[in-house]
Amino acid sequence: MENGPIKKIDIQQGDIIRLKVDAIVNAANTSLLGGGGVDGAIHRAAGPQLLAECKTIGGCPTGEARITKGYNLYARYIIHTVGPVYSGEQKDSQLLTRCYRNSLKLAGDHDVTSLAFPAISCGVYGYPITKACKIAVDTTISFLKDNPSMEKVIFVLFSSDDDGVYKDYISEISAR
Ligand code: AR6
């Protein structure tokens, strides 16, 4: 495979709120009013102004994305996307693909050149990490091919197991 887009992808283990990027993506729910997991961590770190702005948005359907300011975060923006609750049906992968595509598109529309994603749907929503990783990476590579102004996309994994899954997949596709 042509290696350019893969070189723009980084895999890191850690906490997404610490990332020094233009925008981070939040794995939200349809209310956009906060929750646990990465959503809770982002709201705590960004501060109460984030919830105030989210209240003005009026929610977000599964598979779509909405943008807010980053407030107390380093990131200028937070892109909130709502992943599917894993059901084992075909619609899961279509919805998760749309989360990544819509988040990347919204980032590009706001001149974001560096973006960090958590593993959307892979916590409370139960999406298997190996399947979700392929969707995340493949959708991002396809976006990067068409959108050269995006310079860096970082996948931030909380656990070392998840970090390993992503690194293995990047090695696999780099060798193709
Ligand atoms: N940085 C990076 N990754 C994290 C962090 C963090 N600070 N915290 C958790 N993760 P989840 P979902 C990982 O459950 O499955 C919320 O309540 C975590 O290990 O946060 O999309 C929302 O309000 C997992 O791999 O999101 C929704 O109701 C991944 O982030 C619901 O959870 C996603 O786990 C969304 O569920």
PDB file of C-alpha atoms and ligand atoms in Angstrom:
ATOM      1  CA  MET A   1       0.000   0.000   0.000  1.00  0.00           C
ATOM      2  CA  GLU A   2       1.059   3.575  -0.623  1.00  0.00           C
ATOM      3  CA  ASN A   3       2.511   4.652   2.736  1.00  0.00           C
ATOM      4  CA  GLY A   4       1.783   8.409   2.915  1.00  0.00           C
ATOM      5  CA  PRO A   5      -1.492   8.323   4.856  1.00  0.00           C
ATOM      6  CA  ILE A   6      -0.241   5.656   7.278  1.00  0.00           C
ATOM      7  CA  LYS A   7       2.685   7.909   8.235  1.00  0.00           C
ATOM      8  CA  LYS A   8       0.200  10.520   9.409  1.00  0.00           C
ATOM      9  CA  ILE A   9      -1.324   8.075  11.900  1.00  0.00           C
ATOM     10  CA  ASP A  10       0.033   7.699  15.447  1.00  0.00           C
ATOM     11  CA  ILE A  11      -1.035   5.148  18.042  1.00  0.00           C
ATOM     12  CA  GLN A  12      -0.564   6.155  21.686  1.00  0.00           C
ATOM     13  CA  GLN A  13      -1.530   4.711  25.010  1.00  0.00           C
ATOM     14  CA  GLY A  14      -2.801   7.274  27.526  1.00  0.00           C
ATOM     15  CA  ASP A  15      -5.423   9.819  28.442  1.00  0.00           C
ATOM     16  CA  ILE A  16      -6.890  11.760  25.525  1.00  0.00           C
ATOM     17  CA  ILE A  17      -7.408  14.945  27.546  1.00  0.00           C
ATOM     18  CA  ARG A  18      -3.625  15.448  27.641  1.00  0.00           C
ATOM     19  CA  LEU A  19      -3.149  15.420  23.882  1.00  0.00           C
ATOM     20  CA  LYS A  20      -1.631  18.530  22.325  1.00  0.00           C
ATOM     21  CA  VAL A  21      -3.694  18.529  19.132  1.00  0.00           C
ATOM     22  CA  ASP A  22      -6.096  20.982  17.480  1.00  0.00           C
ATOM     23  CA  ALA A  23      -9.112  18.818  18.325  1.00  0.00           C
ATOM     24  CA  ILE A  24     -10.009  15.719  20.299  1.00  0.00           C
ATOM     25  CA  VAL A  25     -12.988  13.483  19.626  1.00  0.00           C
ATOM     26  CA  ASN A  26     -15.421  12.565  22.398  1.00  0.00           C
ATOM     27  CA  ALA A  27     -17.342   9.256  22.504  1.00  0.00           C
ATOM     28  CA  ALA A  28     -20.613  10.868  23.585  1.00  0.00           C
ATOM     29  CA  ASN A  29     -24.249   9.751  23.811  1.00  0.00           C
ATOM     30  CA  THR A  30     -27.196  11.160  21.879  1.00  0.00           C
ATOM     31  CA  SER A  31     -28.025  13.704  24.610  1.00  0.00           C
ATOM     32  CA  LEU A  32     -24.536  15.275  24.441  1.00  0.00           C
ATOM     33  CA  LEU A  33     -25.014  16.080  28.104  1.00  0.00           C
ATOM     34  CA  GLY A  34     -22.080  14.063  29.444  1.00  0.00           C
ATOM     35  CA  GLY A  35     -21.680  10.615  30.937  1.00  0.00           C
ATOM     36  CA  GLY A  36     -18.965   8.254  32.136  1.00  0.00           C
ATOM     37  CA  GLY A  37     -15.835   6.937  30.424  1.00  0.00           C
ATOM     38  CA  VAL A  38     -13.987   9.255  28.098  1.00  0.00           C
ATOM     39  CA  ASP A  39     -17.030  11.572  27.950  1.00  0.00           C
ATOM     40  CA  GLY A  40     -16.872  12.129  31.715  1.00  0.00           C
ATOM     41  CA  ALA A  41     -13.112  12.691  31.606  1.00  0.00           C
ATOM     42  CA  ILE A  42     -13.433  15.268  28.807  1.00  0.00           C
ATOM     43  CA  HIS A  43     -16.244  17.184  30.555  1.00  0.00           C
ATOM     44  CA  ARG A  44     -14.291  17.274  33.841  1.00  0.00           C
ATOM     45  CA  ALA A  45     -11.144  18.500  32.113  1.00  0.00           C
ATOM     46  CA  ALA A  46     -12.828  21.036  29.826  1.00  0.00           C
ATOM     47  CA  GLY A  47     -14.930  22.551  32.627  1.00  0.00           C
ATOM     48  CA  PRO A  48     -18.590  23.512  33.070  1.00  0.00           C
ATOM     49  CA  GLN A  49     -18.699  25.824  30.044  1.00  0.00           C
ATOM     50  CA  LEU A  50     -18.589  22.704  27.881  1.00  0.00           C
ATOM     51  CA  LEU A  51     -21.871  21.396  29.296  1.00  0.00           C
ATOM     52  CA  ALA A  52     -23.408  24.859  28.861  1.00  0.00           C
ATOM     53  CA  GLU A  53     -22.491  24.850  25.152  1.00  0.00           C
ATOM     54  CA  CYS A  54     -23.640  21.233  24.709  1.00  0.00           C
ATOM     55  CA  LYS A  55     -27.058  22.165  26.131  1.00  0.00           C
ATOM     56  CA  THR A  56     -27.524  24.601  23.237  1.00  0.00           C
ATOM     57  CA  ILE A  57     -26.888  21.928  20.576  1.00  0.00           C
ATOM     58  CA  GLY A  58     -29.946  19.748  21.181  1.00  0.00           C
ATOM     59  CA  GLY A  59     -28.338  16.316  20.984  1.00  0.00           C
ATOM     60  CA  CYS A  60     -26.741  14.294  18.204  1.00  0.00           C
ATOM     61  CA  PRO A  61     -28.003  11.164  16.405  1.00  0.00           C
ATOM     62  CA  THR A  62     -25.875   8.006  16.387  1.00  0.00           C
ATOM     63  CA  GLY A  63     -23.244   8.142  13.636  1.00  0.00           C
ATOM     64  CA  GLU A  64     -23.203  11.934  13.431  1.00  0.00           C
ATOM     65  CA  ALA A  65     -20.837  14.501  14.976  1.00  0.00           C
ATOM     66  CA  ARG A  66     -21.051  17.980  16.517  1.00  0.00           C
ATOM     67  CA  ILE A  67     -18.293  20.449  17.378  1.00  0.00           C
ATOM     68  CA  THR A  68     -17.755  22.637  20.457  1.00  0.00           C
ATOM     69  CA  LYS A  69     -14.910  24.700  21.825  1.00  0.00           C
ATOM     70  CA  GLY A  70     -12.271  22.974  23.943  1.00  0.00           C
ATOM     71  CA  TYR A  71     -12.446  25.420  26.904  1.00  0.00           C
ATOM     72  CA  ASN A  72      -9.850  24.358  29.519  1.00  0.00           C
ATOM     73  CA  LEU A  73      -8.317  21.725  27.286  1.00  0.00           C
ATOM     74  CA  TYR A  74      -5.233  22.351  25.160  1.00  0.00           C
ATOM     75  CA  ALA A  75      -7.339  21.320  22.150  1.00  0.00           C
ATOM     76  CA  ARG A  76      -9.183  24.222  20.478  1.00  0.00           C
ATOM     77  CA  TYR A  77     -12.145  22.011  19.657  1.00  0.00           C
ATOM     78  CA  ILE A  78     -13.958  18.941  20.877  1.00  0.00           C
ATOM     79  CA  ILE A  79     -15.768  16.880  18.259  1.00  0.00           C
ATOM     80  CA  HIS A  80     -18.569  14.904  19.878  1.00  0.00           C
ATOM     81  CA  THR A  81     -19.661  11.794  18.054  1.00  0.00           C
ATOM     82  CA  VAL A  82     -22.124   9.104  19.093  1.00  0.00           C
ATOM     83  CA  GLY A  83     -21.078   5.530  18.423  1.00  0.00           C
ATOM     84  CA  PRO A  84     -23.486   2.591  18.123  1.00  0.00           C
ATOM     85  CA  VAL A  85     -24.279   0.314  21.037  1.00  0.00           C
ATOM     86  CA  TYR A  86     -22.815  -2.977  19.746  1.00  0.00           C
ATOM     87  CA  SER A  87     -25.555  -5.387  18.636  1.00  0.00           C
ATOM     88  CA  GLY A  88     -23.677  -7.749  16.304  1.00  0.00           C
ATOM     89  CA  GLU A  89     -25.740  -6.551  13.337  1.00  0.00           C
ATOM     90  CA  GLN A  90     -24.416  -5.081  10.109  1.00  0.00           C
ATOM     91  CA  LYS A  91     -25.650  -1.603  10.962  1.00  0.00           C
ATOM     92  CA  ASP A  92     -23.011  -1.395  13.722  1.00  0.00           C
ATOM     93  CA  SER A  93     -20.117  -1.144  11.300  1.00  0.00           C
ATOM     94  CA  GLN A  94     -21.989   1.314   9.069  1.00  0.00           C
ATOM     95  CA  LEU A  95     -22.714   3.581  12.033  1.00  0.00           C
ATOM     96  CA  LEU A  96     -19.178   3.372  13.426  1.00  0.00           C
ATOM     97  CA  THR A  97     -17.753   4.169   9.984  1.00  0.00           C
ATOM     98  CA  ARG A  98     -19.999   7.228   9.838  1.00  0.00           C
ATOM     99  CA  CYS A  99     -18.726   8.378  13.269  1.00  0.00           C
ATOM    100  CA  TYR A 100     -15.140   8.416  12.016  1.00  0.00           C
ATOM    101  CA  ARG A 101     -15.986   9.902   8.618  1.00  0.00           C
ATOM    102  CA  ASN A 102     -18.235  12.638  10.020  1.00  0.00           C
ATOM    103  CA  SER A 103     -15.723  13.524  12.763  1.00  0.00           C
ATOM    104  CA  LEU A 104     -12.881  13.792  10.255  1.00  0.00           C
ATOM    105  CA  LYS A 105     -15.015  15.866   7.887  1.00  0.00           C
ATOM    106  CA  LEU A 106     -16.102  18.263  10.648  1.00  0.00           C
ATOM    107  CA  ALA A 107     -12.457  18.614  11.711  1.00  0.00           C
ATOM    108  CA  GLY A 108     -11.417  19.427   8.138  1.00  0.00           C
ATOM    109  CA  ASP A 109     -14.239  21.972   7.813  1.00  0.00           C
ATOM    110  CA  HIS A 110     -12.773  23.796  10.860  1.00  0.00           C
ATOM    111  CA  ASP A 111      -9.184  23.769   9.576  1.00  0.00           C
ATOM    112  CA  VAL A 112      -8.122  21.237  12.179  1.00  0.00           C
ATOM    113  CA  THR A 113      -4.823  19.709  11.096  1.00  0.00           C
ATOM    114  CA  SER A 114      -4.239  17.402  14.087  1.00  0.00           C
ATOM    115  CA  LEU A 115      -6.932  15.251  15.634  1.00  0.00           C
ATOM    116  CA  ALA A 116      -7.060  12.580  18.368  1.00  0.00           C
ATOM    117  CA  PHE A 117      -9.655   9.790  18.600  1.00  0.00           C
ATOM    118  CA  PRO A 118     -10.494   7.476  21.493  1.00  0.00           C
ATOM    119  CA  ALA A 119     -11.794   3.971  20.701  1.00  0.00           C
ATOM    120  CA  ILE A 120     -15.381   5.053  20.034  1.00  0.00           C
ATOM    121  CA  SER A 121     -18.011   2.522  21.240  1.00  0.00           C
ATOM    122  CA  CYS A 122     -15.338   0.193  22.718  1.00  0.00           C
ATOM    123  CA  GLY A 123     -16.162   0.846  26.375  1.00  0.00           C
ATOM    124  CA  VAL A 124     -19.719   0.858  27.750  1.00  0.00           C
ATOM    125  CA  TYR A 125     -21.133   0.399  24.232  1.00  0.00           C
ATOM    126  CA  GLY A 126     -19.371  -2.967  23.911  1.00  0.00           C
ATOM    127  CA  TYR A 127     -17.885  -2.848  20.384  1.00  0.00           C
ATOM    128  CA  PRO A 128     -15.111  -5.467  20.000  1.00  0.00           C
ATOM    129  CA  ILE A 129     -11.804  -3.604  19.771  1.00  0.00           C
ATOM    130  CA  THR A 130     -10.364  -5.640  16.875  1.00  0.00           C
ATOM    131  CA  LYS A 131     -13.348  -4.932  14.640  1.00  0.00           C
ATOM    132  CA  ALA A 132     -13.589  -1.291  15.713  1.00  0.00           C
ATOM    133  CA  CYS A 133      -9.853  -0.746  15.140  1.00  0.00           C
ATOM    134  CA  LYS A 134     -10.103  -1.805  11.481  1.00  0.00           C
ATOM    135  CA  ILE A 135     -13.030   0.558  10.906  1.00  0.00           C
ATOM    136  CA  ALA A 136     -11.216   3.437  12.644  1.00  0.00           C
ATOM    137  CA  VAL A 137      -7.959   2.988  10.744  1.00  0.00           C
ATOM    138  CA  ASP A 138      -9.432   2.138   7.314  1.00  0.00           C
ATOM    139  CA  THR A 139     -11.885   5.056   7.409  1.00  0.00           C
ATOM    140  CA  THR A 140      -9.117   7.435   8.490  1.00  0.00           C
ATOM    141  CA  ILE A 141      -6.714   6.282   5.768  1.00  0.00           C
ATOM    142  CA  SER A 142      -9.377   6.760   3.142  1.00  0.00           C
ATOM    143  CA  PHE A 143     -10.076  10.295   4.442  1.00  0.00           C
ATOM    144  CA  LEU A 144      -6.356  11.163   4.543  1.00  0.00           C
ATOM    145  CA  LYS A 145      -5.941  10.119   0.914  1.00  0.00           C
ATOM    146  CA  ASP A 146      -8.577  12.650  -0.150  1.00  0.00           C
ATOM    147  CA  ASN A 147      -7.699  15.382   2.377  1.00  0.00           C
ATOM    148  CA  PRO A 148      -3.971  16.124   2.378  1.00  0.00           C
ATOM    149  CA  SER A 149      -4.369  19.166   4.661  1.00  0.00           C
ATOM    150  CA  MET A 150      -4.952  16.832   7.633  1.00  0.00           C
ATOM    151  CA  GLU A 151      -1.436  16.345   9.022  1.00  0.00           C
ATOM    152  CA  LYS A 152      -1.830  14.028  11.998  1.00  0.00           C
ATOM    153  CA  VAL A 153      -4.468  11.647  13.373  1.00  0.00           C
ATOM    154  CA  ILE A 154      -3.699  10.047  16.730  1.00  0.00           C
ATOM    155  CA  PHE A 155      -5.576   7.061  18.150  1.00  0.00           C
ATOM    156  CA  VAL A 156      -5.373   7.209  21.936  1.00  0.00           C
ATOM    157  CA  LEU A 157      -5.971   3.942  23.749  1.00  0.00           C
ATOM    158  CA  PHE A 158      -6.546   3.677  27.448  1.00  0.00           C
ATOM    159  CA  SER A 159      -5.300   0.104  27.880  1.00  0.00           C
ATOM    160  CA  SER A 160      -2.063  -1.467  26.681  1.00  0.00           C
ATOM    161  CA  ASP A 161      -4.054  -4.373  25.179  1.00  0.00           C
ATOM    162  CA  ASP A 162      -6.035  -1.974  22.997  1.00  0.00           C
ATOM    163  CA  ASP A 163      -2.847  -0.107  22.108  1.00  0.00           C
ATOM    164  CA  GLY A 164      -1.385  -3.446  20.969  1.00  0.00           C
ATOM    165  CA  VAL A 165      -4.401  -4.210  18.788  1.00  0.00           C
ATOM    166  CA  TYR A 166      -4.012  -0.903  16.933  1.00  0.00           C
ATOM    167  CA  LYS A 167      -0.223  -1.226  16.579  1.00  0.00           C
ATOM    168  CA  ASP A 168      -0.583  -4.773  15.214  1.00  0.00           C
ATOM    169  CA  TYR A 169      -3.144  -3.635  12.659  1.00  0.00           C
ATOM    170  CA  ILE A 170      -0.956  -0.724  11.497  1.00  0.00           C
ATOM    171  CA  SER A 171       1.980  -3.162  11.074  1.00  0.00           C
ATOM    172  CA  GLU A 172      -0.255  -5.541   9.139  1.00  0.00           C
ATOM    173  CA  ILE A 173      -1.466  -2.942   6.650  1.00  0.00           C
ATOM    174  CA  SER A 174       1.977  -1.312   6.334  1.00  0.00           C
ATOM    175  CA  ALA A 175       3.351  -4.657   5.144  1.00  0.00           C
ATOM    176  CA  ARG A 176       0.716  -5.061   2.429  1.00  0.00           C
TER     177      ARG A 176
HETATM  178  N1  AR6 B   1      -8.698   8.702  27.256  1.00  0.00           N
HETATM  179  C1  AR6 B   1      -8.711   7.798  26.258  1.00  0.00           C
HETATM  180  N2  AR6 B   1      -9.541   6.736  26.227  1.00  0.00           N
HETATM  181  C2  AR6 B   1     -10.396   6.597  27.272  1.00  0.00           C
HETATM  182  C3  AR6 B   1     -10.452   7.500  28.352  1.00  0.00           C
HETATM  183  C4  AR6 B   1      -9.551   8.605  28.314  1.00  0.00           C
HETATM  184  N3  AR6 B   1      -9.534   9.516  29.279  1.00  0.00           N
HETATM  185  N4  AR6 B   1     -11.429   7.075  29.209  1.00  0.00           N
HETATM  186  C5  AR6 B   1     -11.947   5.945  28.697  1.00  0.00           C
HETATM  187  N5  AR6 B   1     -11.318   5.638  27.537  1.00  0.00           N
HETATM  188  P1  AR6 B   1     -16.489   4.761  26.668  1.00  0.00           P
HETATM  189  P2  AR6 B   1     -18.411   4.260  24.495  1.00  0.00           P
HETATM  190  C6  AR6 B   1     -11.559   4.538  26.591  1.00  0.00           C
HETATM  191  O1  AR6 B   1     -17.208   3.852  27.577  1.00  0.00           O
HETATM  192  O2  AR6 B   1     -18.175   2.802  24.553  1.00  0.00           O
HETATM  193  C7  AR6 B   1     -20.313   7.419  28.132  1.00  0.00           C
HETATM  194  O3  AR6 B   1     -20.990   7.344  29.337  1.00  0.00           O
HETATM  195  C8  AR6 B   1     -12.248   3.299  27.100  1.00  0.00           C
HETATM  196  O4  AR6 B   1     -11.297   2.426  27.711  1.00  0.00           O
HETATM  197  O5  AR6 B   1     -15.983   6.055  27.189  1.00  0.00           O
HETATM  198  O6  AR6 B   1     -18.464   4.935  23.149  1.00  0.00           O
HETATM  199  C9  AR6 B   1     -21.049   8.252  27.093  1.00  0.00           C
HETATM  200  O7  AR6 B   1     -21.754   9.323  27.687  1.00  0.00           O
HETATM  201  C10 AR6 B   1     -12.812   2.707  25.817  1.00  0.00           C
HETATM  202  O8  AR6 B   1     -11.812   1.956  25.112  1.00  0.00           O
HETATM  203  O9  AR6 B   1     -17.375   5.143  25.355  1.00  0.00           O
HETATM  204  C11 AR6 B   1     -21.969   7.251  26.467  1.00  0.00           C
HETATM  205  O10 AR6 B   1     -23.153   7.094  27.225  1.00  0.00           O
HETATM  206  C12 AR6 B   1     -13.127   3.939  24.967  1.00  0.00           C
HETATM  207  O11 AR6 B   1     -12.443   5.033  25.608  1.00  0.00           O
HETATM  208  C13 AR6 B   1     -21.178   5.973  26.498  1.00  0.00           C
HETATM  209  O12 AR6 B   1     -20.243   6.115  27.560  1.00  0.00           O
HETATM  210  C14 AR6 B   1     -14.598   4.274  24.865  1.00  0.00           C
HETATM  211  O13 AR6 B   1     -15.263   3.937  26.070  1.00  0.00           O
HETATM  212  C15 AR6 B   1     -20.381   5.782  25.228  1.00  0.00           C
HETATM  213  O14 AR6 B   1     -19.790   4.511  25.248  1.00  0.00           O
END
